[in-house]
Structures are given as C-alpha cells and as structure tokens.
PDB file of C-alpha atoms in Angstrom:
ATOM      1  CA  MET Y   1     -11.313  21.218 -14.176  1.00 50.00           C
ATOM      2  CA  CYS Y   2     -14.698  21.332 -15.701  1.00 50.00           C
ATOM      3  CA  ARG Y   3     -17.866  21.533 -13.449  1.00 55.00           C
ATOM      4  CA  ARG Y   4     -19.026  18.162 -14.353  1.00 56.00           C
ATOM      5  CA  GLN Y   5     -15.738  16.579 -13.357  1.00 58.00           C
ATOM      6  CA  ASN Y   6     -15.597  18.576 -10.135  1.00 64.00           C
ATOM      7  CA  GLY Y   7     -19.150  17.587  -9.234  1.00 80.00           C
ATOM      8  CA  LYS Y   8     -18.113  13.931  -9.681  1.00 78.00           C
ATOM      9  CA  MET Y   9     -15.255  14.443  -7.271  1.00 79.00           C
ATOM     10  CA  ASP Y  10     -17.529  16.126  -4.774  1.00 84.00           C
ATOM     11  CA  VAL Y  11     -20.587  13.775  -5.075  1.00 85.00           C
ATOM     12  CA  PHE Y  12     -18.784  10.384  -5.392  1.00 86.00           C
ATOM     13  CA  TYR Y  13     -15.034  10.359  -4.828  1.00 90.00           C
ATOM     14  CA  ALA Y  14     -14.602  12.482  -1.740  1.00 93.00           C
ATOM     15  CA  PRO Y  15     -17.511  10.957   0.308  1.00 94.00           C
ATOM     16  CA  ILE Y  16     -16.112   7.444  -0.559  1.00 94.00           C
ATOM     17  CA  ILE Y  17     -12.557   8.565   0.564  1.00 96.00           C
ATOM     18  CA  LYS Y  18     -13.947   9.838   3.880  1.00 96.00           C
ATOM     19  CA  LEU Y  19     -15.848   6.745   4.532  1.00 96.00           C
ATOM     20  CA  PHE Y  20     -12.761   4.532   3.959  1.00 96.00           C
ATOM     21  CA  ILE Y  21     -10.705   6.787   6.099  1.00 97.00           C
ATOM     22  CA  ASN Y  22     -13.285   6.546   8.847  1.00 97.00           C
ATOM     23  CA  GLU Y  23     -13.549   2.839   8.745  1.00 97.00           C
ATOM     24  CA  ILE Y  24      -9.721   2.207   8.596  1.00 97.00           C
ATOM     25  CA  LYS Y  25      -9.365   4.448  11.623  1.00 97.00           C
ATOM     26  CA  ARG Y  26     -12.211   2.645  13.451  1.00 96.00           C
ATOM     27  CA  LEU Y  27     -10.736  -0.731  12.703  1.00 96.00           C
ATOM     28  CA  GLY Y  28      -6.968  -0.191  12.836  1.00 96.00           C
ATOM     29  CA  VAL Y  29      -6.068   2.884  14.878  1.00 95.00           C
ATOM     30  CA  THR Y  30      -5.854   2.654  18.666  1.00 94.00           C
ATOM     31  CA  ASN Y  31      -4.528   4.762  21.533  1.00 91.00           C
ATOM     32  CA  GLN Y  32      -3.094   3.856  24.936  1.00 90.00           C
ATOM     33  CA  ASN Y  33      -6.410   3.936  26.646  1.00 94.00           C
ATOM     34  CA  ASP Y  34      -7.990   1.256  24.310  1.00 93.00           C
ATOM     35  CA  SER Y  35      -8.443  -2.276  25.882  1.00 94.00           C
ATOM     36  CA  ILE Y  36      -6.022  -4.979  25.051  1.00 95.00           C
ATOM     37  CA  GLU Y  37      -8.675  -6.693  23.013  1.00 96.00           C
ATOM     38  CA  LYS Y  38      -9.157  -3.599  20.778  1.00 95.00           C
ATOM     39  CA  GLN Y  39      -5.333  -3.182  20.430  1.00 95.00           C
ATOM     40  CA  GLU Y  40      -4.965  -6.914  19.366  1.00 96.00           C
ATOM     41  CA  SER Y  41      -7.868  -6.571  17.001  1.00 96.00           C
ATOM     42  CA  ALA Y  42      -6.333  -3.449  15.428  1.00 96.00           C
ATOM     43  CA  LYS Y  43      -3.024  -5.236  15.081  1.00 96.00           C
ATOM     44  CA  THR Y  44      -4.687  -8.200  13.417  1.00 96.00           C
ATOM     45  CA  PHE Y  45      -6.675  -5.733  10.994  1.00 97.00           C
ATOM     46  CA  THR Y  46      -3.378  -4.032  10.225  1.00 96.00           C
ATOM     47  CA  LYS Y  47      -1.709  -7.295   9.166  1.00 95.00           C
ATOM     48  CA  LEU Y  48      -4.674  -8.477   7.121  1.00 96.00           C
ATOM     49  CA  PHE Y  49      -5.380  -5.120   5.432  1.00 96.00           C
ATOM     50  CA  PHE Y  50      -1.719  -4.936   4.355  1.00 94.00           C
ATOM     51  CA  GLU Y  51      -1.835  -8.425   3.063  1.00 93.00           C
ATOM     52  CA  TYR Y  52      -5.036  -7.596   1.240  1.00 93.00           C
ATOM     53  CA  MET Y  53      -3.235  -4.738  -0.432  1.00 92.00           C
ATOM     54  CA  PHE Y  54      -0.027  -6.432  -1.354  1.00 91.00           C
ATOM     55  CA  GLY Y  55      -0.718 -10.224  -1.094  1.00 91.00           C
ATOM     56  CA  THR Y  56       0.195 -13.021   0.873  1.00 93.00           C
ATOM     57  CA  GLN Y  57       2.969 -14.166  -1.352  1.00 94.00           C
ATOM     58  CA  ASP Y  58       6.529 -12.586  -1.454  1.00 92.00           C
ATOM     59  CA  PHE Y  59       7.275 -10.924  -4.715  1.00 92.00           C
ATOM     60  CA  TYR Y  60       9.752  -8.827  -6.752  1.00 91.00           C
ATOM     61  CA  LYS Y  61       8.747  -5.444  -8.013  1.00 91.00           C
ATOM     62  CA  PHE Y  62      10.280  -4.324 -11.334  1.00 94.00           C
ATOM     63  CA  ILE Y  63      10.412  -0.670 -12.328  1.00 93.00           C
ATOM     64  CA  LYS Y  64      11.514   0.423 -15.738  1.00 94.00           C
ATOM     65  CA  ASP Y  65      13.295   3.723 -15.434  1.00 92.00           C
ATOM     66  CA  ASP Y  66      13.751   5.337 -18.918  1.00 95.00           C
ATOM     67  CA  SER Y  67      15.778   8.315 -17.633  1.00 94.00           C
ATOM     68  CA  SER Y  68      18.516   6.243 -16.327  1.00 93.00           C
ATOM     69  CA  GLU Y  69      18.045   3.530 -18.940  1.00 95.00           C
ATOM     70  CA  SER Y  70      17.832   0.815 -16.236  1.00 96.00           C
ATOM     71  CA  THR Y  71      15.406  -1.455 -14.375  1.00 96.00           C
ATOM     72  CA  LYS Y  72      15.018  -1.395 -10.712  1.00 93.00           C
ATOM     73  CA  VAL Y  73      14.238  -4.550  -8.785  1.00 91.00           C
ATOM     74  CA  TYR Y  74      12.874  -4.573  -5.222  1.00 89.00           C
ATOM     75  CA  PRO Y  75      12.315  -7.703  -3.249  1.00 90.00           C
ATOM     76  CA  TYR Y  76       9.424  -7.726  -0.893  1.00 91.00           C
ATOM     77  CA  ASN Y  77      10.258 -10.699   1.337  1.00 90.00           C
ATOM     78  CA  MET Y  78       7.608 -10.247   4.093  1.00 90.00           C
ATOM     79  CA  HIS Y  79       6.821 -13.948   4.605  1.00 89.00           C
ATOM     80  CA  GLY Y  80      10.375 -15.261   4.210  1.00 86.00           C
ATOM     81  CA  THR Y  81       9.890 -17.205   0.963  1.00 86.00           C
ATOM     82  CA  LEU Y  82      12.093 -15.464  -1.385  1.00 86.00           C
ATOM     83  CA  MET Y  83      15.378 -17.428  -2.282  1.00 80.00           C
ATOM     84  CA  CYS Y  84      14.844 -20.116   0.425  1.00 78.00           C
ATOM     85  CA  PRO Y  85      17.287 -22.925   0.693  1.00 79.00           C
ATOM     86  CA  TYR Y  86      16.930 -25.559  -2.002  1.00 80.00           C
ATOM     87  CA  GLU Y  87      17.810 -29.219  -1.309  1.00 87.00           C
ATOM     88  CA  GLY Y  88      19.669 -28.187   1.809  1.00 84.00           C
ATOM     89  CA  VAL Y  89      21.821 -25.555  -0.053  1.00 85.00           C
ATOM     90  CA  LYS Y  90      21.556 -22.081   1.288  1.00 80.00           C
ATOM     91  CA  ASN Y  91      21.865 -19.145  -1.136  1.00 77.00           C
ATOM     92  CA  ASN Y  92      24.427 -16.547   0.005  1.00 76.00           C
ATOM     93  CA  GLN Y  93      22.621 -13.911  -1.853  1.00 73.00           C
ATOM     94  CA  ALA Y  94      19.444 -14.535   0.053  1.00 72.00           C
ATOM     95  CA  VAL Y  95      17.004 -11.523   0.373  1.00 80.00           C
ATOM     96  CA  LYS Y  96      16.533 -10.287   3.914  1.00 82.00           C
ATOM     97  CA  MET Y  97      13.204 -10.676   5.445  1.00 86.00           C
ATOM     98  CA  ILE Y  98      11.395  -7.461   6.066  1.00 88.00           C
ATOM     99  CA  THR Y  99       8.833  -6.762   8.722  1.00 87.00           C
ATOM    100  CA  MET Y 100       5.050  -6.433   8.066  1.00 89.00           C
ATOM    101  CA  PRO Y 101       3.418  -3.366   9.624  1.00 93.00           C
ATOM    102  CA  GLU Y 102       1.952  -3.951  12.941  1.00 92.00           C
ATOM    103  CA  GLU Y 103       0.158  -0.713  13.546  1.00 95.00           C
ATOM    104  CA  ILE Y 104      -1.627   2.087  11.622  1.00 96.00           C
ATOM    105  CA  VAL Y 105      -0.355   5.406  12.928  1.00 96.00           C
ATOM    106  CA  GLU Y 106      -2.509   7.688  10.790  1.00 96.00           C
ATOM    107  CA  VAL Y 107      -5.099   7.782   8.046  1.00 97.00           C
ATOM    108  CA  ARG Y 108      -5.907  11.004   6.139  1.00 97.00           C
ATOM    109  CA  ALA Y 109      -7.002  12.343   2.878  1.00 96.00           C
ATOM    110  CA  LYS Y 110      -3.928  13.480   0.795  1.00 96.00           C
ATOM    111  CA  PRO Y 111      -3.882  17.292   1.098  1.00 96.00           C
ATOM    112  CA  ASN Y 112      -5.679  19.146  -1.692  1.00 94.00           C
ATOM    113  CA  SER Y 113      -7.048  15.818  -3.109  1.00 94.00           C
ATOM    114  CA  LYS Y 114     -10.590  14.409  -3.264  1.00 92.00           C
ATOM    115  CA  THR Y 115      -9.549  11.116  -4.654  1.00 93.00           C
ATOM    116  CA  THR Y 116      -6.560   9.958  -2.561  1.00 96.00           C
ATOM    117  CA  MET Y 117      -5.891   8.876   1.077  1.00 97.00           C
ATOM    118  CA  GLU Y 118      -2.713   8.223   2.803  1.00 98.00           C
ATOM    119  CA  ILE Y 119      -2.105   5.439   5.324  1.00 98.00           C
ATOM    120  CA  TYR Y 120       0.834   5.684   7.742  1.00 97.00           C
ATOM    121  CA  PHE Y 121       1.951   2.386   9.079  1.00 96.00           C
ATOM    122  CA  ASP Y 122       5.047   1.811  11.275  1.00 92.00           C
ATOM    123  CA  GLN Y 123       7.872   1.997   8.754  1.00 91.00           C
ATOM    124  CA  TRP Y 124       5.576   2.013   5.768  1.00 95.00           C
ATOM    125  CA  ILE Y 125       3.388   4.693   4.016  1.00 96.00           C
ATOM    126  CA  ILE Y 126       0.951   3.842   1.214  1.00 96.00           C
ATOM    127  CA  SER Y 127      -1.320   6.003  -0.860  1.00 97.00           C
ATOM    128  CA  MET Y 128      -4.647   4.734  -2.267  1.00 96.00           C
ATOM    129  CA  ARG Y 129      -6.027   6.842  -5.046  1.00 95.00           C
ATOM    130  CA  LEU Y 130      -9.817   5.992  -6.044  1.00 93.00           C
ATOM    131  CA  HIS Y 131     -10.321   6.228  -9.837  1.00 87.00           C
ATOM    132  CA  ASN Y 132     -12.474   5.121 -12.593  1.00 80.00           C
ATOM    133  CA  ALA Y 133     -11.300   3.855 -15.950  1.00 68.00           C
ATOM    134  CA  ASP Y 134     -14.466   4.811 -17.573  1.00 69.00           C
ATOM    135  CA  THR Y 135     -15.982   8.233 -18.160  1.00 62.00           C
ATOM    136  CA  LYS Y 136     -19.225   7.226 -16.568  1.00 62.00           C
ATOM    137  CA  ILE Y 137     -19.389   5.805 -13.116  1.00 58.00           C
ATOM    138  CA  THR Y 138     -20.880   2.307 -13.251  1.00 57.00           C
ATOM    139  CA  ARG Y 139     -21.426  -0.155 -10.344  1.00 59.00           C
ATOM    140  CA  THR Y 140     -18.180  -2.018 -10.778  1.00 60.00           C
ATOM    141  CA  SER Y 141     -15.854   0.636 -12.203  1.00 76.00           C
ATOM    142  CA  LEU Y 142     -14.416   2.385  -9.042  1.00 83.00           C
ATOM    143  CA  LYS Y 143     -10.982   1.029  -7.825  1.00 87.00           C
ATOM    144  CA  PHE Y 144      -7.988   2.003  -5.776  1.00 91.00           C
ATOM    145  CA  ASP Y 145      -4.554   2.462  -7.251  1.00 92.00           C
ATOM    146  CA  VAL Y 146      -2.243   1.523  -4.332  1.00 93.00           C
ATOM    147  CA  GLN Y 147       1.315   2.770  -4.290  1.00 92.00           C
ATOM    148  CA  ILE Y 148       4.096   2.321  -1.692  1.00 92.00           C
ATOM    149  CA  LYS Y 149       5.419   5.881  -0.774  1.00 93.00           C
ATOM    150  CA  ALA Y 150       7.856   4.681   2.029  1.00 92.00           C
ATOM    151  CA  GLN Y 151       9.093   1.234   3.130  1.00 90.00           C
ATOM    152  CA  PRO Y 152      11.624  -0.180   5.629  1.00 88.00           C
ATOM    153  CA  ARG Y 153      15.171   0.481   4.793  1.00 83.00           C
ATOM    154  CA  LYS Y 154      15.720  -3.426   4.518  1.00 81.00           C
ATOM    155  CA  VAL Y 155      13.968  -3.264   1.192  1.00 83.00           C
ATOM    156  CA  MET Y 156      17.259  -2.930  -0.877  1.00 81.00           C
ATOM    157  CA  GLY Y 157      16.690  -2.333  -4.515  1.00 84.00           C
ATOM    158  CA  ASN Y 158      19.170  -3.421  -7.311  1.00 88.00           C
ATOM    159  CA  ILE Y 159      19.593  -1.252 -10.365  1.00 91.00           C
ATOM    160  CA  LEU Y 160      20.121  -3.271 -13.585  1.00 93.00           C
ATOM    161  CA  PRO Y 161      21.469  -1.125 -16.446  1.00 94.00           C
ATOM    162  CA  TRP Y 162      20.173  -1.726 -19.888  1.00 93.00           C
ATOM    163  CA  ASP Y 163      23.611  -1.824 -21.633  1.00 87.00           C
TER     164      ASP Y 163
END
C-alpha cells in the first residue's frame, strides 16, 4: 500500500472506527453490575441500532452466485410481515419469524484492519467497513458497508438454479 493511502488509513479511518467502537460499547454493552436502567437502555439501543442498519421493514435478500449458477434467497422476517395471511387465508409456506438481537456482546476492530469493525450480537454478527467512493475525502463521502457475517439458524435460504 502506498504511503499516501496508508496515511489516510491512520489519520482518518482508524480513529473514526475507534470512536464508533467506543460509542457503541458505551451505549450498547452492559455487564451484570450495571443498573436495570442501563441494561434496559442498552437493550433499546441494540434494537434501534440493528433496525437502523437493516430497516424496520421485513425483506428478502437475493444473492447471485455465478459459481453455482443460482440465486440464493434469504427471508428476513424480523417483524412478522412476510407472507402474512391474506383475506383470512393463511399461507402454508409462510416464512418463520426470526428474533431481533437483544444485546451487543462485543464490539471490536477487525484484526489487521483499520477500516472495519465487527459487532457481535446474540445470534448475529455484522461487519461494518468504512470506505470512501472518491479518491479524495470530502465531507459527505465516508460511509459504512454493512454485511451480515452470522445470523440465526431460522433464516433459511432457498437456492434457485438458473436452468
């Protein structure tokens, strides 16, 4: 990596990641000795933070897989709105509701990375990579790419072959 790129990582990205980690820990991580109010506040923060990352509407995620010539479909039914009964008729293929995380277990910088943090929830793991689409950092150009790295087993994907 060139010196200029490495400098940008050290001067901008790494400190921002560190600040986000500290703030998420402050708001969302508790221990047994914390007050009931702090624990409830952290639980509320966890739910709102997760909804901010993935939305308040249930959705399907489609992933194109060229190697297997298929598309994978994952239903994220966290609010119970996917395939609801219509005019009193229940769908027998309804998607199971999955649980939203209730606690943040750990927040850390991804090992050997200055741009990515990992958030470990109960049953979920997400990574958040800070990046910039431009070659120059401008006021509005930094953003997070959020990826689900682990999820509850109830999220059952379907594979749709292309043939």
